[in-house]
Amino acid sequence: MSQPSQALQIRTSDGIVFDVCLEVAQQMGLTHSWLQSERGDLKCSDGPDDDANVMPLNRVRSDIFKLVLNWCQAVQTVDAPLEHKEMLLQQRSLFQRILTESNATDSTIFELIIAADYLNIDGLLQAGTQHVADVINGCDSVEAIRERFHIMYEGEIDE
C-alpha cells in the first residue's frame, strides 16, 4: 500500500509513527512551521524509510497524539465559520466528547492540554483549560479542589 503524497509522518515520543494528512497537520502550529523548509517548500517523503522527513514529537506520547488527531479531524469537519461564542461552545462540546469516548483521566486531560500548548493548537488549548476551569468552579471549597485533583498541601506533607 503506498503512502498518500499529501501526508506527513510524525513520530511520537514512544516511537509510534503516524501518517497525518497535510490539512490536519497544518492545524498544528508546530507542524505547520516544520513543514516549510528554508525555501518554503513542503517536505515530502521519498519513501517509507526516509527518516529525515519524519517529524519527531519528543514531548507527546502516541495515546495523547491520537486524541489530538481526533480533535483536529473533528474540527476540520465544521462546515461554516461560526461566531466566536458559538465556536467556543462547539469546541467545549467536542472536547467533552473526546474525553468521554476515551475515558480520559485527569492526568490524560492535563497531558492533552500540555500537548495542545506544545503543538500550538489554540482551540484545543482553550477548550482544555476551560474544561479544567469548569471543574474547579464546580468545587465548593479549596479542600474540594485539592481532593478532586489529588493535591497535597504543606500541612499534609509535614504529617
Tab-separated table of C-alpha atoms in Angstrom:
chain	number	residue	atom	x	y	z
A	1	MET	CA	0.000	0.000	0.000
A	2	SER	CA	1.514	3.341	-0.957
A	3	GLN	CA	1.665	6.358	1.295
A	4	PRO	CA	-0.526	9.312	0.262
A	5	SER	CA	1.531	12.061	-1.356
A	6	GLN	CA	-0.043	14.771	0.797
A	7	ALA	CA	0.803	13.269	4.187
A	8	LEU	CA	3.318	13.977	6.883
A	9	GLN	CA	4.841	11.286	9.052
A	10	ILE	CA	5.012	12.178	12.733
A	11	ARG	CA	6.848	10.076	15.334
A	12	THR	CA	5.685	10.360	18.924
A	13	SER	CA	7.939	10.095	21.977
A	14	ASP	CA	7.189	6.374	22.317
A	15	GLY	CA	8.323	5.688	18.738
A	16	ILE	CA	4.941	5.300	17.022
A	17	VAL	CA	4.814	6.832	13.524
A	18	PHE	CA	1.560	8.380	12.302
A	19	ASP	CA	0.716	9.302	8.717
A	20	VAL	CA	-1.133	12.594	9.035
A	21	CYS	CA	-2.745	14.344	6.071
A	22	LEU	CA	-1.413	17.847	5.479
A	23	GLU	CA	-4.782	19.523	6.104
A	24	VAL	CA	-4.851	18.056	9.604
A	25	ALA	CA	-1.130	18.597	10.255
A	26	GLN	CA	-1.340	22.266	9.313
A	27	GLN	CA	-3.823	22.872	12.147
A	28	MET	CA	-0.876	22.338	14.476
A	29	GLY	CA	1.336	25.415	14.576
A	30	LEU	CA	4.417	23.340	15.342
A	31	THR	CA	3.963	21.030	12.354
A	32	HIS	CA	2.974	23.907	10.094
A	33	SER	CA	6.341	25.546	10.822
A	34	TRP	CA	8.199	22.255	10.392
A	35	LEU	CA	6.543	21.630	7.027
A	36	GLN	CA	8.284	24.591	5.478
A	37	SER	CA	11.950	24.310	4.583
A	38	GLU	CA	14.216	27.330	4.132
A	39	ARG	CA	12.806	27.743	0.613
A	40	GLY	CA	9.215	27.445	1.822
A	41	ASP	CA	8.719	24.108	0.047
A	42	LEU	CA	6.820	21.318	1.710
A	43	LYS	CA	8.968	18.440	2.846
A	44	CYS	CA	7.793	15.340	1.046
A	45	SER	CA	8.762	11.830	1.928
A	46	ASP	CA	10.590	9.942	-0.817
A	47	GLY	CA	9.814	6.602	0.764
A	48	PRO	CA	8.793	4.813	3.943
A	49	ASP	CA	12.395	4.639	5.193
A	50	ASP	CA	13.175	8.327	4.680
A	51	ASP	CA	13.746	9.232	8.359
A	52	ALA	CA	14.746	12.819	7.558
A	53	ASN	CA	11.135	13.564	6.667
A	54	VAL	CA	9.613	12.111	9.810
A	55	MET	CA	8.753	14.857	12.250
A	56	PRO	CA	9.671	13.927	15.829
A	57	LEU	CA	7.320	14.832	18.678
A	58	ASN	CA	9.575	14.124	21.633
A	59	ARG	CA	7.116	15.550	24.164
A	60	VAL	CA	3.910	13.801	23.079
A	61	ARG	CA	3.038	10.113	23.577
A	62	SER	CA	1.035	8.216	20.972
A	63	ASP	CA	-2.098	7.859	23.135
A	64	ILE	CA	-2.226	11.642	23.621
A	65	PHE	CA	-1.405	12.308	19.955
A	66	LYS	CA	-4.363	10.111	18.939
A	67	LEU	CA	-6.627	12.404	20.960
A	68	VAL	CA	-5.014	15.444	19.313
A	69	LEU	CA	-5.671	13.909	15.894
A	70	ASN	CA	-9.292	13.182	16.869
A	71	TRP	CA	-9.639	16.858	17.790
A	72	CYS	CA	-8.052	18.139	14.575
A	73	GLN	CA	-10.104	15.826	12.363
A	74	ALA	CA	-13.343	16.773	14.121
A	75	VAL	CA	-12.586	20.499	13.887
A	76	GLN	CA	-11.927	20.057	10.185
A	77	THR	CA	-15.492	18.835	9.638
A	78	VAL	CA	-17.029	22.124	10.809
A	79	ASP	CA	-18.916	23.449	7.788
A	80	ALA	CA	-19.376	27.179	8.165
A	81	PRO	CA	-17.419	29.758	10.111
A	82	LEU	CA	-19.133	30.296	13.427
A	83	GLU	CA	-19.414	33.350	15.608
A	84	HIS	CA	-16.857	33.374	18.427
A	85	LYS	CA	-19.361	32.367	21.127
A	86	GLU	CA	-20.780	29.511	19.028
A	87	MET	CA	-17.260	28.321	18.196
A	88	LEU	CA	-16.296	28.239	21.887
A	89	LEU	CA	-19.401	26.227	22.764
A	90	GLN	CA	-18.729	23.817	19.911
A	91	GLN	CA	-15.091	23.392	20.993
A	92	ARG	CA	-16.113	22.697	24.589
A	93	SER	CA	-18.656	20.135	23.410
A	94	LEU	CA	-16.101	18.496	21.125
A	95	PHE	CA	-13.519	18.377	23.918
A	96	GLN	CA	-16.052	16.765	26.261
A	97	ARG	CA	-16.973	14.191	23.596
A	98	ILE	CA	-13.317	13.248	23.057
A	99	LEU	CA	-12.808	12.879	26.818
A	100	THR	CA	-15.907	10.723	27.158
A	101	GLU	CA	-15.044	8.476	24.199
A	102	SER	CA	-11.505	7.916	25.501
A	103	ASN	CA	-12.452	7.546	29.192
A	104	ALA	CA	-9.831	10.189	29.920
A	105	THR	CA	-8.404	10.579	33.403
A	106	ASP	CA	-7.303	13.872	34.925
A	107	SER	CA	-3.695	13.129	34.003
A	108	THR	CA	-4.752	12.482	30.386
A	109	ILE	CA	-6.594	15.803	30.340
A	110	PHE	CA	-3.541	17.653	31.626
A	111	GLU	CA	-1.243	15.887	29.150
A	112	LEU	CA	-3.650	16.794	26.346
A	113	ILE	CA	-3.541	20.443	27.432
A	114	ILE	CA	0.268	20.365	27.526
A	115	ALA	CA	0.334	18.748	24.057
A	116	ALA	CA	-2.050	21.408	22.714
A	117	ASP	CA	0.275	24.103	24.028
A	118	TYR	CA	3.387	22.376	22.633
A	119	LEU	CA	1.773	21.791	19.231
A	120	ASN	CA	0.284	25.301	19.218
A	121	ILE	CA	-3.363	24.277	18.761
A	122	ASP	CA	-5.208	27.245	20.219
A	123	GLY	CA	-8.738	25.823	20.086
A	124	LEU	CA	-7.754	22.607	21.856
A	125	LEU	CA	-5.746	24.512	24.451
A	126	GLN	CA	-8.636	26.870	25.113
A	127	ALA	CA	-11.201	24.050	25.345
A	128	GLY	CA	-8.963	22.034	27.662
A	129	THR	CA	-8.204	24.870	30.031
A	130	GLN	CA	-11.871	25.880	30.057
A	131	HIS	CA	-12.779	22.297	30.979
A	132	VAL	CA	-10.399	22.392	33.948
A	133	ALA	CA	-11.743	25.826	34.946
A	134	ASP	CA	-15.302	24.442	34.846
A	135	VAL	CA	-14.274	21.521	37.063
A	136	ILE	CA	-12.645	23.930	39.533
A	137	ASN	CA	-15.719	26.181	39.505
A	138	GLY	CA	-17.836	23.127	40.298
A	139	CYS	CA	-15.924	22.614	43.540
A	140	ASP	CA	-17.346	24.383	46.575
A	141	SER	CA	-14.106	24.853	48.521
A	142	VAL	CA	-10.331	24.791	48.287
A	143	GLU	CA	-10.404	21.436	50.045
A	144	ALA	CA	-12.757	20.074	47.372
A	145	ILE	CA	-10.366	21.260	44.657
A	146	ARG	CA	-7.434	19.608	46.440
A	147	GLU	CA	-9.387	16.385	46.802
A	148	ARG	CA	-10.623	16.456	43.184
A	149	PHE	CA	-7.105	16.911	41.746
A	150	HIS	CA	-5.237	14.953	44.437
A	151	ILE	CA	-3.254	17.997	45.516
A	152	MET	CA	-1.416	17.823	48.813
A	153	TYR	CA	-0.721	20.955	50.801
A	154	GLU	CA	2.098	21.698	53.249
A	155	GLY	CA	0.171	20.547	56.301
A	156	GLU	CA	-0.337	17.101	54.767
A	157	ILE	CA	3.275	16.811	53.614
A	158	ASP	CA	4.684	17.511	57.107
A	159	GLU	CA	2.453	14.900	58.751
